[in-house]
């Protein structure tokens, strides 16, 4: 809408506009459209005595940022334009245009996020503090050492002991690597150790036989 011109004319499909003003017309023309800014913001006229052509403006969609923390560095913020990656301290930022709608879903191998995703509809302003909590995936290593009281060295945390049925279980984080070695005075075990490299899933039936 070309405000202040007689009749407030509206630009056509090609962006052109035209208005008829009286001799000696004075006024300030301001283009407006929801979600847009214009350069220049307006054009003043004083005592017009001839046609004024090429009175052009450049319109640009207003843009905003969606920002916050993903809870961990290196998370891909799927759904934001360009799929930005969170940086130090998990901070991320994405630029969207006026009226943007979409779903943002953070992902990183070995992590789950709360909330899993955030939906946006017809944005008309910046969205700050759009935060997520990142949780490392955990798995279990479990099996039997064939007897009770066996110390399962190498598993995370305090030394794990087999129960009365010889069973053991331990929680490990995504990507864990290590060597597990069962020990009990007077016994040897087959295998003597089990090696693990960058675990990405459950490990069950990790069994040993005592002799």
PDB file of C-alpha atoms in Angstrom:
ATOM      1  CA  UNK A   1       0.000   0.000   0.000  1.00  0.00           C
ATOM      2  CA  UNK A   2       1.470   3.345  -1.067  1.00  0.00           C
ATOM      3  CA  UNK A   3       0.239   5.373   1.874  1.00  0.00           C
ATOM      4  CA  UNK A   4      -0.414   9.112   1.494  1.00  0.00           C
ATOM      5  CA  UNK A   5      -0.811   8.974  -2.275  1.00  0.00           C
ATOM      6  CA  UNK A   6      -4.406   9.810  -3.241  1.00  0.00           C
ATOM      7  CA  UNK A   7      -6.485   6.657  -2.776  1.00  0.00           C
ATOM      8  CA  UNK A   8      -3.562   4.754  -1.170  1.00  0.00           C
ATOM      9  CA  UNK A   9      -2.923   2.676  -4.318  1.00  0.00           C
ATOM     10  CA  UNK A  10      -1.741  -0.940  -4.058  1.00  0.00           C
ATOM     11  CA  UNK A  11       1.164  -2.239  -6.128  1.00  0.00           C
ATOM     12  CA  UNK A  12       0.385  -4.743  -8.851  1.00  0.00           C
ATOM     13  CA  UNK A  13       1.720  -8.256  -9.343  1.00  0.00           C
ATOM     14  CA  UNK A  14       4.928  -6.804 -10.794  1.00  0.00           C
ATOM     15  CA  UNK A  15       5.355  -4.352  -7.914  1.00  0.00           C
ATOM     16  CA  UNK A  16       4.542  -1.255  -9.965  1.00  0.00           C
ATOM     17  CA  UNK A  17       2.305   1.554  -8.754  1.00  0.00           C
ATOM     18  CA  UNK A  18       0.898   4.810 -10.127  1.00  0.00           C
ATOM     19  CA  UNK A  19      -1.167   7.655  -8.717  1.00  0.00           C
ATOM     20  CA  UNK A  20      -2.479  10.990  -9.993  1.00  0.00           C
ATOM     21  CA  UNK A  21      -1.870  14.036  -7.824  1.00  0.00           C
ATOM     22  CA  UNK A  22      -2.941  17.640  -8.271  1.00  0.00           C
ATOM     23  CA  UNK A  23      -0.604  20.401  -9.375  1.00  0.00           C
ATOM     24  CA  UNK A  24       1.449  21.620  -6.374  1.00  0.00           C
ATOM     25  CA  UNK A  25       0.690  18.448  -4.412  1.00  0.00           C
ATOM     26  CA  UNK A  26       2.770  17.986  -1.259  1.00  0.00           C
ATOM     27  CA  UNK A  27       3.071  14.829   0.812  1.00  0.00           C
ATOM     28  CA  UNK A  28       5.226  11.946   2.009  1.00  0.00           C
ATOM     29  CA  UNK A  29       4.716   8.526   0.414  1.00  0.00           C
ATOM     30  CA  UNK A  30       5.344   5.481   2.620  1.00  0.00           C
ATOM     31  CA  UNK A  31       5.121   1.921   1.229  1.00  0.00           C
ATOM     32  CA  UNK A  32       3.779  -0.658   3.702  1.00  0.00           C
ATOM     33  CA  UNK A  33       3.181  -4.387   3.581  1.00  0.00           C
ATOM     34  CA  UNK A  34       2.986  -6.759   6.504  1.00  0.00           C
ATOM     35  CA  UNK A  35       6.266  -8.571   7.014  1.00  0.00           C
ATOM     36  CA  UNK A  36       8.323  -6.269   4.780  1.00  0.00           C
ATOM     37  CA  UNK A  37      10.695  -3.360   5.189  1.00  0.00           C
ATOM     38  CA  UNK A  38      11.391  -0.872   2.401  1.00  0.00           C
ATOM     39  CA  UNK A  39      14.394   1.159   1.278  1.00  0.00           C
ATOM     40  CA  UNK A  40      13.942   4.064   1.341  1.00  0.00           C
ATOM     41  CA  UNK A  41      11.302   3.973   4.054  1.00  0.00           C
ATOM     42  CA  UNK A  42       9.505   6.915   2.436  1.00  0.00           C
ATOM     43  CA  UNK A  43       9.823   9.706  -0.150  1.00  0.00           C
ATOM     44  CA  UNK A  44       8.796  13.316   0.612  1.00  0.00           C
ATOM     45  CA  UNK A  45       7.389  15.537  -2.127  1.00  0.00           C
ATOM     46  CA  UNK A  46       6.896  19.299  -2.043  1.00  0.00           C
ATOM     47  CA  UNK A  47       4.807  21.332  -4.498  1.00  0.00           C
ATOM     48  CA  UNK A  48       4.888  18.788  -7.343  1.00  0.00           C
ATOM     49  CA  UNK A  49       4.609  20.481 -10.762  1.00  0.00           C
ATOM     50  CA  UNK A  50       5.496  17.587 -13.105  1.00  0.00           C
ATOM     51  CA  UNK A  51       5.378  13.816 -13.445  1.00  0.00           C
ATOM     52  CA  UNK A  52       7.597  11.869 -11.030  1.00  0.00           C
ATOM     53  CA  UNK A  53       8.791   8.605 -12.601  1.00  0.00           C
ATOM     54  CA  UNK A  54      11.131   5.886 -11.351  1.00  0.00           C
ATOM     55  CA  UNK A  55      10.122   6.535  -7.764  1.00  0.00           C
ATOM     56  CA  UNK A  56      11.282   3.094  -6.764  1.00  0.00           C
ATOM     57  CA  UNK A  57      11.610   1.218  -3.475  1.00  0.00           C
ATOM     58  CA  UNK A  58      13.264  -2.075  -2.602  1.00  0.00           C
ATOM     59  CA  UNK A  59      11.192  -4.379  -0.408  1.00  0.00           C
ATOM     60  CA  UNK A  60      12.704  -7.142   1.739  1.00  0.00           C
ATOM     61  CA  UNK A  61      11.063  -9.709   3.985  1.00  0.00           C
ATOM     62  CA  UNK A  62      11.671  -9.059   7.657  1.00  0.00           C
ATOM     63  CA  UNK A  63      13.815 -11.804   9.212  1.00  0.00           C
ATOM     64  CA  UNK A  64      14.081 -13.010  12.808  1.00  0.00           C
ATOM     65  CA  UNK A  65      16.255 -15.381  14.799  1.00  0.00           C
ATOM     66  CA  UNK A  66      15.371 -18.551  16.641  1.00  0.00           C
ATOM     67  CA  UNK A  67      18.037 -19.127  19.276  1.00  0.00           C
ATOM     68  CA  UNK A  68      18.835 -21.012  22.439  1.00  0.00           C
ATOM     69  CA  UNK A  69      20.925 -23.968  23.548  1.00  0.00           C
ATOM     70  CA  UNK A  70      20.769 -27.560  22.356  1.00  0.00           C
ATOM     71  CA  UNK A  71      22.432 -28.686  25.577  1.00  0.00           C
ATOM     72  CA  UNK A  72      25.505 -30.043  23.794  1.00  0.00           C
ATOM     73  CA  UNK A  73      28.016 -28.879  21.206  1.00  0.00           C
ATOM     74  CA  UNK A  74      27.738 -30.317  17.703  1.00  0.00           C
ATOM     75  CA  UNK A  75      23.974 -30.893  17.591  1.00  0.00           C
ATOM     76  CA  UNK A  76      22.386 -30.442  14.158  1.00  0.00           C
ATOM     77  CA  UNK A  77      19.282 -28.248  14.395  1.00  0.00           C
ATOM     78  CA  UNK A  78      17.270 -29.944  11.680  1.00  0.00           C
ATOM     79  CA  UNK A  79      14.447 -27.861  10.257  1.00  0.00           C
ATOM     80  CA  UNK A  80      16.018 -24.442  10.695  1.00  0.00           C
ATOM     81  CA  UNK A  81      17.210 -22.912   7.399  1.00  0.00           C
ATOM     82  CA  UNK A  82      20.660 -24.317   6.674  1.00  0.00           C
ATOM     83  CA  UNK A  83      20.414 -26.848   9.543  1.00  0.00           C
ATOM     84  CA  UNK A  84      22.834 -24.917  11.811  1.00  0.00           C
ATOM     85  CA  UNK A  85      25.077 -26.808  14.240  1.00  0.00           C
ATOM     86  CA  UNK A  86      25.271 -25.859  17.914  1.00  0.00           C
ATOM     87  CA  UNK A  87      28.560 -24.392  19.049  1.00  0.00           C
ATOM     88  CA  UNK A  88      30.361 -24.020  22.338  1.00  0.00           C
ATOM     89  CA  UNK A  89      28.066 -24.556  25.328  1.00  0.00           C
ATOM     90  CA  UNK A  90      25.436 -25.861  22.915  1.00  0.00           C
ATOM     91  CA  UNK A  91      24.402 -22.402  21.692  1.00  0.00           C
ATOM     92  CA  UNK A  92      22.639 -22.215  18.332  1.00  0.00           C
ATOM     93  CA  UNK A  93      20.918 -19.594  16.206  1.00  0.00           C
ATOM     94  CA  UNK A  94      18.946 -19.699  12.963  1.00  0.00           C
ATOM     95  CA  UNK A  95      17.450 -16.956  10.814  1.00  0.00           C
ATOM     96  CA  UNK A  96      13.896 -17.278   9.508  1.00  0.00           C
ATOM     97  CA  UNK A  97      11.681 -14.968   7.502  1.00  0.00           C
ATOM     98  CA  UNK A  98       8.483 -13.302   8.629  1.00  0.00           C
ATOM     99  CA  UNK A  99       5.618 -15.808   8.655  1.00  0.00           C
ATOM    100  CA  UNK A 100       7.939 -18.836   8.795  1.00  0.00           C
ATOM    101  CA  UNK A 101       6.504 -22.161   9.921  1.00  0.00           C
ATOM    102  CA  UNK A 102       8.433 -25.319  10.592  1.00  0.00           C
ATOM    103  CA  UNK A 103       9.572 -27.988  13.029  1.00  0.00           C
ATOM    104  CA  UNK A 104      13.022 -27.888  14.635  1.00  0.00           C
ATOM    105  CA  UNK A 105      14.520 -31.196  15.755  1.00  0.00           C
ATOM    106  CA  UNK A 106      18.024 -31.408  17.307  1.00  0.00           C
ATOM    107  CA  UNK A 107      20.054 -34.540  16.572  1.00  0.00           C
ATOM    108  CA  UNK A 108      23.484 -35.842  17.552  1.00  0.00           C
ATOM    109  CA  UNK A 109      24.753 -39.396  17.548  1.00  0.00           C
ATOM    110  CA  UNK A 110      24.477 -40.874  21.019  1.00  0.00           C
ATOM    111  CA  UNK A 111      22.061 -38.280  22.400  1.00  0.00           C
ATOM    112  CA  UNK A 112      18.366 -37.846  22.985  1.00  0.00           C
ATOM    113  CA  UNK A 113      16.808 -34.421  23.452  1.00  0.00           C
ATOM    114  CA  UNK A 114      14.009 -32.991  25.566  1.00  0.00           C
ATOM    115  CA  UNK A 115      11.842 -31.789  23.990  1.00  0.00           C
ATOM    116  CA  UNK A 116      12.415 -34.006  20.961  1.00  0.00           C
ATOM    117  CA  UNK A 117      11.225 -31.216  18.652  1.00  0.00           C
ATOM    118  CA  UNK A 118       9.638 -27.757  18.648  1.00  0.00           C
ATOM    119  CA  UNK A 119       6.975 -26.605  16.200  1.00  0.00           C
ATOM    120  CA  UNK A 120       6.559 -23.032  14.974  1.00  0.00           C
ATOM    121  CA  UNK A 121       3.697 -21.481  13.025  1.00  0.00           C
ATOM    122  CA  UNK A 122       3.498 -18.099  11.278  1.00  0.00           C
ATOM    123  CA  UNK A 123       6.301 -16.404  13.222  1.00  0.00           C
ATOM    124  CA  UNK A 124       6.274 -12.625  13.379  1.00  0.00           C
ATOM    125  CA  UNK A 125       9.027 -12.027  15.949  1.00  0.00           C
ATOM    126  CA  UNK A 126      12.295 -13.363  17.352  1.00  0.00           C
ATOM    127  CA  UNK A 127      12.191 -16.535  19.433  1.00  0.00           C
ATOM    128  CA  UNK A 128      14.868 -16.587  22.143  1.00  0.00           C
ATOM    129  CA  UNK A 129      15.619 -19.164  24.867  1.00  0.00           C
ATOM    130  CA  UNK A 130      14.425 -22.061  22.716  1.00  0.00           C
ATOM    131  CA  UNK A 131      16.353 -24.550  24.823  1.00  0.00           C
ATOM    132  CA  UNK A 132      16.745 -28.325  24.840  1.00  0.00           C
ATOM    133  CA  UNK A 133      18.216 -30.755  27.337  1.00  0.00           C
ATOM    134  CA  UNK A 134      20.670 -33.249  25.824  1.00  0.00           C
ATOM    135  CA  UNK A 135      20.954 -36.690  27.418  1.00  0.00           C
ATOM    136  CA  UNK A 136      23.656 -39.214  26.563  1.00  0.00           C
ATOM    137  CA  UNK A 137      22.204 -42.567  25.491  1.00  0.00           C
ATOM    138  CA  UNK A 138      23.017 -45.412  27.876  1.00  0.00           C
ATOM    139  CA  UNK A 139      23.196 -49.151  27.292  1.00  0.00           C
ATOM    140  CA  UNK A 140      23.891 -52.239  29.364  1.00  0.00           C
ATOM    141  CA  UNK A 141      26.597 -54.862  29.249  1.00  0.00           C
ATOM    142  CA  UNK A 142      25.296 -58.017  30.865  1.00  0.00           C
ATOM    143  CA  UNK A 143      25.866 -61.742  31.099  1.00  0.00           C
ATOM    144  CA  UNK A 144      27.144 -64.392  33.487  1.00  0.00           C
ATOM    145  CA  UNK A 145      30.535 -65.238  34.901  1.00  0.00           C
ATOM    146  CA  UNK A 146      29.303 -68.676  36.007  1.00  0.00           C
ATOM    147  CA  UNK A 147      29.415 -68.093  39.766  1.00  0.00           C
ATOM    148  CA  UNK A 148      28.722 -65.497  42.442  1.00  0.00           C
ATOM    149  CA  UNK A 149      31.185 -62.949  43.828  1.00  0.00           C
ATOM    150  CA  UNK A 150      33.178 -62.456  40.642  1.00  0.00           C
ATOM    151  CA  UNK A 151      34.649 -58.972  40.278  1.00  0.00           C
ATOM    152  CA  UNK A 152      34.028 -57.554  36.775  1.00  0.00           C
ATOM    153  CA  UNK A 153      36.929 -55.130  36.429  1.00  0.00           C
ATOM    154  CA  UNK A 154      36.904 -52.456  33.738  1.00  0.00           C
ATOM    155  CA  UNK A 155      33.211 -51.635  33.748  1.00  0.00           C
ATOM    156  CA  UNK A 156      32.312 -48.014  34.601  1.00  0.00           C
ATOM    157  CA  UNK A 157      31.728 -47.015  38.215  1.00  0.00           C
ATOM    158  CA  UNK A 158      32.333 -49.077  41.374  1.00  0.00           C
ATOM    159  CA  UNK A 159      33.539 -52.645  40.830  1.00  0.00           C
ATOM    160  CA  UNK A 160      30.636 -54.788  39.628  1.00  0.00           C
ATOM    161  CA  UNK A 161      30.129 -58.128  41.388  1.00  0.00           C
ATOM    162  CA  UNK A 162      28.167 -61.078  40.029  1.00  0.00           C
ATOM    163  CA  UNK A 163      25.079 -62.007  42.023  1.00  0.00           C
ATOM    164  CA  UNK A 164      24.199 -65.370  43.569  1.00  0.00           C
ATOM    165  CA  UNK A 165      23.329 -66.697  40.125  1.00  0.00           C
ATOM    166  CA  UNK A 166      26.574 -65.475  38.568  1.00  0.00           C
ATOM    167  CA  UNK A 167      24.765 -62.722  36.693  1.00  0.00           C
ATOM    168  CA  UNK A 168      26.193 -59.210  36.220  1.00  0.00           C
ATOM    169  CA  UNK A 169      24.993 -56.022  34.545  1.00  0.00           C
ATOM    170  CA  UNK A 170      26.461 -52.550  34.125  1.00  0.00           C
ATOM    171  CA  UNK A 171      25.338 -49.312  32.492  1.00  0.00           C
ATOM    172  CA  UNK A 172      27.626 -47.669  29.938  1.00  0.00           C
ATOM    173  CA  UNK A 173      27.307 -44.523  27.849  1.00  0.00           C
ATOM    174  CA  UNK A 174      27.114 -44.314  24.063  1.00  0.00           C
ATOM    175  CA  UNK A 175      30.573 -44.620  22.534  1.00  0.00           C
ATOM    176  CA  UNK A 176      32.134 -46.311  25.579  1.00  0.00           C
ATOM    177  CA  UNK A 177      35.308 -48.320  25.036  1.00  0.00           C
ATOM    178  CA  UNK A 178      37.055 -50.561  27.518  1.00  0.00           C
ATOM    179  CA  UNK A 179      38.262 -54.024  28.521  1.00  0.00           C
ATOM    180  CA  UNK A 180      36.318 -56.174  30.989  1.00  0.00           C
ATOM    181  CA  UNK A 181      38.213 -58.744  33.055  1.00  0.00           C
ATOM    182  CA  UNK A 182      36.508 -61.114  35.544  1.00  0.00           C
ATOM    183  CA  UNK A 183      38.507 -62.100  38.626  1.00  0.00           C
ATOM    184  CA  UNK A 184      37.968 -64.292  41.678  1.00  0.00           C
ATOM    185  CA  UNK A 185      40.642 -65.817  43.875  1.00  0.00           C
ATOM    186  CA  UNK A 186      41.463 -69.373  42.812  1.00  0.00           C
ATOM    187  CA  UNK A 187      39.725 -69.152  39.424  1.00  0.00           C
ATOM    188  CA  UNK A 188      40.543 -68.439  35.831  1.00  0.00           C
ATOM    189  CA  UNK A 189      37.978 -67.447  33.244  1.00  0.00           C
ATOM    190  CA  UNK A 190      37.391 -68.119  29.566  1.00  0.00           C
ATOM    191  CA  UNK A 191      37.638 -65.750  27.865  1.00  0.00           C
ATOM    192  CA  UNK A 192      40.112 -63.963  30.133  1.00  0.00           C
ATOM    193  CA  UNK A 193      38.900 -60.551  28.907  1.00  0.00           C
ATOM    194  CA  UNK A 194      36.408 -58.971  26.499  1.00  0.00           C
ATOM    195  CA  UNK A 195      37.306 -55.832  24.569  1.00  0.00           C
ATOM    196  CA  UNK A 196      34.751 -53.189  23.559  1.00  0.00           C
ATOM    197  CA  UNK A 197      35.196 -50.273  21.151  1.00  0.00           C
ATOM    198  CA  UNK A 198      32.753 -47.377  20.858  1.00  0.00           C
ATOM    199  CA  UNK A 199      29.630 -49.223  21.887  1.00  0.00           C
ATOM    200  CA  UNK A 200      26.435 -47.984  20.228  1.00  0.00           C
ATOM    201  CA  UNK A 201      23.943 -50.577  21.459  1.00  0.00           C
ATOM    202  CA  UNK A 202      23.102 -53.205  24.091  1.00  0.00           C
ATOM    203  CA  UNK A 203      25.571 -56.017  24.810  1.00  0.00           C
ATOM    204  CA  UNK A 204      23.831 -59.040  26.289  1.00  0.00           C
ATOM    205  CA  UNK A 205      25.039 -62.627  26.842  1.00  0.00           C
ATOM    206  CA  UNK A 206      28.572 -61.466  27.516  1.00  0.00           C
ATOM    207  CA  UNK A 207      29.367 -64.724  29.257  1.00  0.00           C
ATOM    208  CA  UNK A 208      32.475 -66.222  30.894  1.00  0.00           C
ATOM    209  CA  UNK A 209      33.206 -69.742  32.090  1.00  0.00           C
ATOM    210  CA  UNK A 210      35.122 -70.210  35.388  1.00  0.00           C
ATOM    211  CA  UNK A 211      37.677 -72.918  36.001  1.00  0.00           C
TER     212      UNK A 211
END
